[in-house]
């Protein structure tokens, strides 16, 4: 399963947002300042991947989802069938459309098709009122028996929130997690009190069953060990197990219990093991489940990780799971570098009354430096410390005044000389910024164009 398109109407900070993943579907990075809906967008995608039954556990009350001042909202999506996904009969369609209605707290008159008043905020499937209504009804019936049904193979979708930990989950969240239903795949995306506590217990279960002759479990355990050993972490890593416990050996250090690992290690470890679990469960007969397709959502992929680690996170995920469609949110410029195409980085911006929308014409930044990415894609006015930036601005003001008036007051001249000396001795030479780079590229293109025109004349 892949996500082809997602549409949000009147959902939180979004007035109307459409994202089409048709051309470059397998790696998308959500960027933007805090409060611009990155987590909301991931949860909305989680809604269409999880399905109505799972939503009853994950989000029984959808409080605050409807955009202020609106009666209701809509979430619409297109899902693509992939090899290994369950089919009822006949060949698959090109895509399957789903639509959900989102209601708010206030009693509002919903579209006539509902013929009722809703007073509890909820998200529920509906076909809408347009010409495509019958198609939505047909596709939802199909997905209810396949993608949204328990026990069907394929149709992999998983979602991970920013709090990906191995312990400390709430009782209700643990109940959902250990139920191993569709809802468990998205528990941390919707519940901050959830922990991926089942990761360690699953490994121990594999170990014990493999010892008793379980061939499938032995194969799965070897796949997990190989994945962890192959550059998941900055240093070589080995998984050690016995009948009751699990340890991780990092480099040449002594093995460490899972719960004693740092937050960064636990976050990445729990996510990787949980994803491997669901891949193996979704594709039980595949000899290489890590190469199977699916959609994986990760909020704040860089959480708790050192920048040196962030440089490799995205590339590792893409290399180890080459057919997974990853949609991740991050504040890390290193993860923005992973995108091969400019449109793979979705930069969310506040457009006032239009709501939050993606920036257009985003460039690929694979070859950019971190400071260039931070000032361009992350909208930082400067990468200098604020006090240093203020001194640089003051120096620029005095420099311009000096050029215009050709002289300064004695005190201003003294300040200017002092700041000039400080700038020469303390500030590294100016480096090319993205705007300068664009201007240079435009100039090169113009020169090339004129040269081509001259050749035609000659």
PDB file of N, CA and C in Angstrom, residues 122-190:
ATOM      1  N   UNK A 122     -15.901  13.885  16.556  1.00  0.00           N
ATOM      2  CA  UNK A 122     -15.585  12.541  16.076  1.00  0.00           C
ATOM      3  C   UNK A 122     -15.096  12.585  14.636  1.00  0.00           C
ATOM      4  N   UNK A 123     -14.428  11.503  14.221  1.00  0.00           N
ATOM      5  CA  UNK A 123     -14.002  11.320  12.835  1.00  0.00           C
ATOM      6  C   UNK A 123     -14.639  10.033  12.342  1.00  0.00           C
ATOM      7  N   UNK A 124     -15.413  10.132  11.285  1.00  0.00           N
ATOM      8  CA  UNK A 124     -16.160   8.965  10.815  1.00  0.00           C
ATOM      9  C   UNK A 124     -16.181   8.926   9.293  1.00  0.00           C
ATOM     10  N   UNK A 125     -16.190   7.734   8.683  1.00  0.00           N
ATOM     11  CA  UNK A 125     -16.226   7.659   7.218  1.00  0.00           C
ATOM     12  C   UNK A 125     -17.521   8.245   6.667  1.00  0.00           C
ATOM     13  N   UNK A 126     -17.424   8.889   5.519  1.00  0.00           N
ATOM     14  CA  UNK A 126     -18.629   9.316   4.819  1.00  0.00           C
ATOM     15  C   UNK A 126     -18.307   9.499   3.344  1.00  0.00           C
ATOM     16  N   UNK A 127     -19.328   9.493   2.518  1.00  0.00           N
ATOM     17  CA  UNK A 127     -19.132   9.508   1.070  1.00  0.00           C
ATOM     18  C   UNK A 127     -19.177  10.901   0.477  1.00  0.00           C
ATOM     19  N   UNK A 128     -19.638  11.883   1.255  1.00  0.00           N
ATOM     20  CA  UNK A 128     -19.727  13.232   0.722  1.00  0.00           C
ATOM     21  C   UNK A 128     -21.002  13.453  -0.059  1.00  0.00           C
ATOM     22  N   UNK A 129     -21.060  14.605  -0.735  1.00  0.00           N
ATOM     23  CA  UNK A 129     -22.276  14.988  -1.446  1.00  0.00           C
ATOM     24  C   UNK A 129     -22.041  15.201  -2.933  1.00  0.00           C
ATOM     25  N   UNK A 130     -20.818  14.972  -3.399  1.00  0.00           N
ATOM     26  CA  UNK A 130     -20.496  15.265  -4.791  1.00  0.00           C
ATOM     27  C   UNK A 130     -20.757  14.057  -5.687  1.00  0.00           C
ATOM     28  N   UNK A 131     -20.345  14.179  -6.943  1.00  0.00           N
ATOM     29  CA  UNK A 131     -20.607  13.127  -7.927  1.00  0.00           C
ATOM     30  C   UNK A 131     -19.837  11.844  -7.637  1.00  0.00           C
ATOM     31  N   UNK A 132     -18.750  11.955  -6.877  1.00  0.00           N
ATOM     32  CA  UNK A 132     -17.918  10.777  -6.586  1.00  0.00           C
ATOM     33  C   UNK A 132     -18.449   9.967  -5.412  1.00  0.00           C
ATOM     34  N   UNK A 133     -19.624  10.321  -4.906  1.00  0.00           N
ATOM     35  CA  UNK A 133     -20.171   9.689  -3.711  1.00  0.00           C
ATOM     36  C   UNK A 133     -20.212   8.155  -3.821  1.00  0.00           C
ATOM     37  N   UNK A 134     -20.741   7.645  -4.917  1.00  0.00           N
ATOM     38  CA  UNK A 134     -20.874   6.193  -5.073  1.00  0.00           C
ATOM     39  C   UNK A 134     -19.515   5.504  -5.096  1.00  0.00           C
ATOM     40  N   UNK A 135     -18.520   6.175  -5.689  1.00  0.00           N
ATOM     41  CA  UNK A 135     -17.184   5.587  -5.735  1.00  0.00           C
ATOM     42  C   UNK A 135     -16.590   5.480  -4.343  1.00  0.00           C
ATOM     43  N   UNK A 136     -16.804   6.500  -3.511  1.00  0.00           N
ATOM     44  CA  UNK A 136     -16.311   6.460  -2.134  1.00  0.00           C
ATOM     45  C   UNK A 136     -16.981   5.329  -1.349  1.00  0.00           C
ATOM     46  N   UNK A 137     -18.259   5.136  -1.565  1.00  0.00           N
ATOM     47  CA  UNK A 137     -18.976   4.061  -0.872  1.00  0.00           C
ATOM     48  C   UNK A 137     -18.412   2.701  -1.270  1.00  0.00           C
ATOM     49  N   UNK A 138     -18.209   2.497  -2.568  1.00  0.00           N
ATOM     50  CA  UNK A 138     -17.678   1.223  -3.066  1.00  0.00           C
ATOM     51  C   UNK A 138     -16.276   0.955  -2.540  1.00  0.00           C
ATOM     52  N   UNK A 139     -15.423   1.980  -2.596  1.00  0.00           N
ATOM     53  CA  UNK A 139     -14.036   1.799  -2.161  1.00  0.00           C
ATOM     54  C   UNK A 139     -13.948   1.563  -0.661  1.00  0.00           C
ATOM     55  N   UNK A 140     -14.789   2.245   0.119  1.00  0.00           N
ATOM     56  CA  UNK A 140     -14.754   2.039   1.566  1.00  0.00           C
ATOM     57  C   UNK A 140     -15.191   0.621   1.921  1.00  0.00           C
ATOM     58  N   UNK A 141     -16.177   0.092   1.226  1.00  0.00           N
ATOM     59  CA  UNK A 141     -16.598  -1.293   1.470  1.00  0.00           C
ATOM     60  C   UNK A 141     -15.449  -2.260   1.194  1.00  0.00           C
ATOM     61  N   UNK A 142     -14.714  -2.009   0.108  1.00  0.00           N
ATOM     62  CA  UNK A 142     -13.581  -2.874  -0.233  1.00  0.00           C
ATOM     63  C   UNK A 142     -12.496  -2.781   0.834  1.00  0.00           C
ATOM     64  N   UNK A 143     -12.128  -1.560   1.238  1.00  0.00           N
ATOM     65  CA  UNK A 143     -11.047  -1.383   2.208  1.00  0.00           C
ATOM     66  C   UNK A 143     -11.432  -1.912   3.584  1.00  0.00           C
ATOM     67  N   UNK A 144     -12.716  -1.849   3.918  1.00  0.00           N
ATOM     68  CA  UNK A 144     -13.173  -2.383   5.202  1.00  0.00           C
ATOM     69  C   UNK A 144     -12.905  -3.882   5.301  1.00  0.00           C
ATOM     70  N   UNK A 145     -12.925  -4.570   4.165  1.00  0.00           N
ATOM     71  CA  UNK A 145     -12.688  -6.013   4.151  1.00  0.00           C
ATOM     72  C   UNK A 145     -11.231  -6.377   3.871  1.00  0.00           C
ATOM     73  N   UNK A 146     -10.405  -5.372   3.562  1.00  0.00           N
ATOM     74  CA  UNK A 146      -9.004  -5.658   3.214  1.00  0.00           C
ATOM     75  C   UNK A 146      -8.048  -4.842   4.077  1.00  0.00           C
ATOM     76  N   UNK A 147      -7.786  -3.611   3.673  1.00  0.00           N
ATOM     77  CA  UNK A 147      -6.787  -2.783   4.362  1.00  0.00           C
ATOM     78  C   UNK A 147      -7.138  -2.541   5.818  1.00  0.00           C
ATOM     79  N   UNK A 148      -8.429  -2.363   6.126  1.00  0.00           N
ATOM     80  CA  UNK A 148      -8.852  -2.036   7.479  1.00  0.00           C
ATOM     81  C   UNK A 148      -9.230  -3.263   8.307  1.00  0.00           C
ATOM     82  N   UNK A 149      -9.247  -4.420   7.692  1.00  0.00           N
ATOM     83  CA  UNK A 149      -9.661  -5.639   8.396  1.00  0.00           C
ATOM     84  C   UNK A 149      -8.497  -6.250   9.162  1.00  0.00           C
ATOM     85  N   UNK A 150      -8.813  -6.862  10.278  1.00  0.00           N
ATOM     86  CA  UNK A 150      -7.794  -7.554  11.064  1.00  0.00           C
ATOM     87  C   UNK A 150      -7.444  -8.889  10.397  1.00  0.00           C
ATOM     88  N   UNK A 151      -6.163  -9.240  10.476  1.00  0.00           N
ATOM     89  CA  UNK A 151      -5.743 -10.549  10.004  1.00  0.00           C
ATOM     90  C   UNK A 151      -5.456 -10.659   8.526  1.00  0.00           C
ATOM     91  N   UNK A 152      -5.633  -9.579   7.761  1.00  0.00           N
ATOM     92  CA  UNK A 152      -5.337  -9.634   6.334  1.00  0.00           C
ATOM     93  C   UNK A 152      -3.856  -9.342   6.104  1.00  0.00           C
ATOM     94  N   UNK A 153      -3.279  -9.970   5.099  1.00  0.00           N
ATOM     95  CA  UNK A 153      -1.865  -9.736   4.799  1.00  0.00           C
ATOM     96  C   UNK A 153      -1.704  -8.469   3.963  1.00  0.00           C
ATOM     97  N   UNK A 154      -0.482  -7.934   4.000  1.00  0.00           N
ATOM     98  CA  UNK A 154      -0.192  -6.724   3.244  1.00  0.00           C
ATOM     99  C   UNK A 154      -0.811  -5.490   3.869  1.00  0.00           C
ATOM    100  N   UNK A 155      -1.079  -4.473   3.009  1.00  0.00           N
ATOM    101  CA  UNK A 155      -1.694  -3.219   3.440  1.00  0.00           C
ATOM    102  C   UNK A 155      -0.984  -2.649   4.671  1.00  0.00           C
ATOM    103  N   UNK A 156       0.346  -2.587   4.627  1.00  0.00           N
ATOM    104  CA  UNK A 156       1.097  -2.146   5.798  1.00  0.00           C
ATOM    105  C   UNK A 156       1.048  -0.632   5.965  1.00  0.00           C
ATOM    106  N   UNK A 157       0.660  -0.202   7.138  1.00  0.00           N
ATOM    107  CA  UNK A 157       0.734   1.198   7.527  1.00  0.00           C
ATOM    108  C   UNK A 157       1.100   1.268   8.994  1.00  0.00           C
ATOM    109  N   UNK A 158       2.057   2.131   9.345  1.00  0.00           N
ATOM    110  CA  UNK A 158       2.474   2.309  10.744  1.00  0.00           C
ATOM    111  C   UNK A 158       2.698   3.792  11.002  1.00  0.00           C
ATOM    112  N   UNK A 159       2.463   4.216  12.239  1.00  0.00           N
ATOM    113  CA  UNK A 159       2.684   5.611  12.598  1.00  0.00           C
ATOM    114  C   UNK A 159       3.327   5.728  13.961  1.00  0.00           C
ATOM    115  N   UNK A 160       4.363   6.573  14.049  1.00  0.00           N
ATOM    116  CA  UNK A 160       5.117   6.738  15.291  1.00  0.00           C
ATOM    117  C   UNK A 160       5.161   8.217  15.679  1.00  0.00           C
ATOM    118  N   UNK A 161       4.773   8.497  16.925  1.00  0.00           N
ATOM    119  CA  UNK A 161       4.807   9.853  17.427  1.00  0.00           C
ATOM    120  C   UNK A 161       6.184  10.236  17.930  1.00  0.00           C
ATOM    121  N   UNK A 162       6.330  11.443  18.485  1.00  0.00           N
ATOM    122  CA  UNK A 162       7.645  11.898  18.955  1.00  0.00           C
ATOM    123  C   UNK A 162       8.119  11.196  20.219  1.00  0.00           C
ATOM    124  N   UNK A 163       7.195  10.579  20.975  1.00  0.00           N
ATOM    125  CA  UNK A 163       7.570   9.913  22.226  1.00  0.00           C
ATOM    126  C   UNK A 163       7.655   8.406  21.989  1.00  0.00           C
ATOM    127  N   UNK A 164       8.780   7.987  21.441  1.00  0.00           N
ATOM    128  CA  UNK A 164       8.977   6.567  21.117  1.00  0.00           C
ATOM    129  C   UNK A 164       9.898   5.972  22.173  1.00  0.00           C
ATOM    130  N   UNK A 165       9.298   5.327  23.161  1.00  0.00           N
ATOM    131  CA  UNK A 165      10.088   4.805  24.268  1.00  0.00           C
ATOM    132  C   UNK A 165       9.761   3.338  24.497  1.00  0.00           C
ATOM    133  N   UNK A 166      10.608   2.696  25.279  1.00  0.00           N
ATOM    134  CA  UNK A 166      10.476   1.260  25.516  1.00  0.00           C
ATOM    135  C   UNK A 166       9.716   0.927  26.794  1.00  0.00           C
ATOM    136  N   UNK A 167       9.453   1.921  27.619  1.00  0.00           N
ATOM    137  CA  UNK A 167       8.763   1.650  28.884  1.00  0.00           C
ATOM    138  C   UNK A 167       7.991   2.889  29.304  1.00  0.00           C
ATOM    139  N   UNK A 168       7.117   2.727  30.301  1.00  0.00           N
ATOM    140  CA  UNK A 168       6.400   3.862  30.858  1.00  0.00           C
ATOM    141  C   UNK A 168       5.065   4.149  30.225  1.00  0.00           C
ATOM    142  N   UNK A 169       4.506   3.208  29.489  1.00  0.00           N
ATOM    143  CA  UNK A 169       3.210   3.423  28.867  1.00  0.00           C
ATOM    144  C   UNK A 169       2.062   3.337  29.856  1.00  0.00           C
ATOM    145  N   UNK A 170       0.963   4.040  29.561  1.00  0.00           N
ATOM    146  CA  UNK A 170      -0.220   3.981  30.398  1.00  0.00           C
ATOM    147  C   UNK A 170      -0.951   2.660  30.234  1.00  0.00           C
ATOM    148  N   UNK A 171      -1.818   2.350  31.184  1.00  0.00           N
ATOM    149  CA  UNK A 171      -2.508   1.054  31.178  1.00  0.00           C
ATOM    150  C   UNK A 171      -3.382   0.896  29.942  1.00  0.00           C
ATOM    151  N   UNK A 172      -4.164   1.928  29.624  1.00  0.00           N
ATOM    152  CA  UNK A 172      -5.059   1.831  28.464  1.00  0.00           C
ATOM    153  C   UNK A 172      -4.266   1.722  27.170  1.00  0.00           C
ATOM    154  N   UNK A 173      -3.178   2.499  27.067  1.00  0.00           N
ATOM    155  CA  UNK A 173      -2.343   2.440  25.866  1.00  0.00           C
ATOM    156  C   UNK A 173      -1.684   1.071  25.726  1.00  0.00           C
ATOM    157  N   UNK A 174      -1.225   0.507  26.844  1.00  0.00           N
ATOM    158  CA  UNK A 174      -0.622  -0.832  26.800  1.00  0.00           C
ATOM    159  C   UNK A 174      -1.644  -1.887  26.374  1.00  0.00           C
ATOM    160  N   UNK A 175      -2.885  -1.692  26.802  1.00  0.00           N
ATOM    161  CA  UNK A 175      -3.943  -2.635  26.410  1.00  0.00           C
ATOM    162  C   UNK A 175      -4.112  -2.644  24.889  1.00  0.00           C
ATOM    163  N   UNK A 176      -4.069  -1.452  24.281  1.00  0.00           N
ATOM    164  CA  UNK A 176      -4.167  -1.366  22.819  1.00  0.00           C
ATOM    165  C   UNK A 176      -2.937  -1.975  22.167  1.00  0.00           C
ATOM    166  N   UNK A 177      -1.774  -1.670  22.720  1.00  0.00           N
ATOM    167  CA  UNK A 177      -0.516  -2.145  22.134  1.00  0.00           C
ATOM    168  C   UNK A 177      -0.441  -3.662  22.121  1.00  0.00           C
ATOM    169  N   UNK A 178      -0.738  -4.277  23.251  1.00  0.00           N
ATOM    170  CA  UNK A 178      -0.611  -5.729  23.350  1.00  0.00           C
ATOM    171  C   UNK A 178      -1.770  -6.464  22.677  1.00  0.00           C
ATOM    172  N   UNK A 179      -2.811  -5.719  22.278  1.00  0.00           N
ATOM    173  CA  UNK A 179      -3.893  -6.340  21.531  1.00  0.00           C
ATOM    174  C   UNK A 179      -3.483  -6.713  20.119  1.00  0.00           C
ATOM    175  N   UNK A 180      -2.407  -6.084  19.618  1.00  0.00           N
ATOM    176  CA  UNK A 180      -1.841  -6.406  18.301  1.00  0.00           C
ATOM    177  C   UNK A 180      -2.842  -6.214  17.164  1.00  0.00           C
ATOM    178  N   UNK A 181      -3.795  -5.299  17.357  1.00  0.00           N
ATOM    179  CA  UNK A 181      -4.715  -4.981  16.275  1.00  0.00           C
ATOM    180  C   UNK A 181      -4.144  -3.830  15.442  1.00  0.00           C
ATOM    181  N   UNK A 182      -4.879  -3.409  14.428  1.00  0.00           N
ATOM    182  CA  UNK A 182      -4.421  -2.316  13.563  1.00  0.00           C
ATOM    183  C   UNK A 182      -4.096  -1.069  14.374  1.00  0.00           C
ATOM    184  N   UNK A 183      -4.866  -0.831  15.413  1.00  0.00           N
ATOM    185  CA  UNK A 183      -4.662   0.368  16.223  1.00  0.00           C
ATOM    186  C   UNK A 183      -3.286   0.397  16.862  1.00  0.00           C
ATOM    187  N   UNK A 184      -2.720  -0.771  17.171  1.00  0.00           N
ATOM    188  CA  UNK A 184      -1.403  -0.820  17.814  1.00  0.00           C
ATOM    189  C   UNK A 184      -0.308  -0.273  16.916  1.00  0.00           C
ATOM    190  N   UNK A 185      -0.526  -0.312  15.610  1.00  0.00           N
ATOM    191  CA  UNK A 185       0.482   0.194  14.676  1.00  0.00           C
ATOM    192  C   UNK A 185       0.646   1.710  14.756  1.00  0.00           C
ATOM    193  N   UNK A 186      -0.367   2.388  15.305  1.00  0.00           N
ATOM    194  CA  UNK A 186      -0.368   3.852  15.308  1.00  0.00           C
ATOM    195  C   UNK A 186      -0.462   4.433  16.715  1.00  0.00           C
ATOM    196  N   UNK A 187      -0.298   3.597  17.731  1.00  0.00           N
ATOM    197  CA  UNK A 187      -0.600   4.017  19.091  1.00  0.00           C
ATOM    198  C   UNK A 187       0.211   5.234  19.538  1.00  0.00           C
ATOM    199  N   UNK A 188       1.525   5.272  19.256  1.00  0.00           N
ATOM    200  CA  UNK A 188       2.331   6.408  19.730  1.00  0.00           C
ATOM    201  C   UNK A 188       2.073   7.668  18.922  1.00  0.00           C
ATOM    202  N   UNK A 189       1.523   7.537  17.709  1.00  0.00           N
ATOM    203  CA  UNK A 189       1.214   8.711  16.900  1.00  0.00           C
ATOM    204  C   UNK A 189       0.050   9.491  17.489  1.00  0.00           C
ATOM    205  N   UNK A 190      -0.865   8.779  18.166  1.00  0.00           N
ATOM    206  CA  UNK A 190      -2.059   9.421  18.713  1.00  0.00           C
ATOM    207  C   UNK A 190      -2.046   9.538  20.238  1.00  0.00           C
TER     208      UNK A 190
END
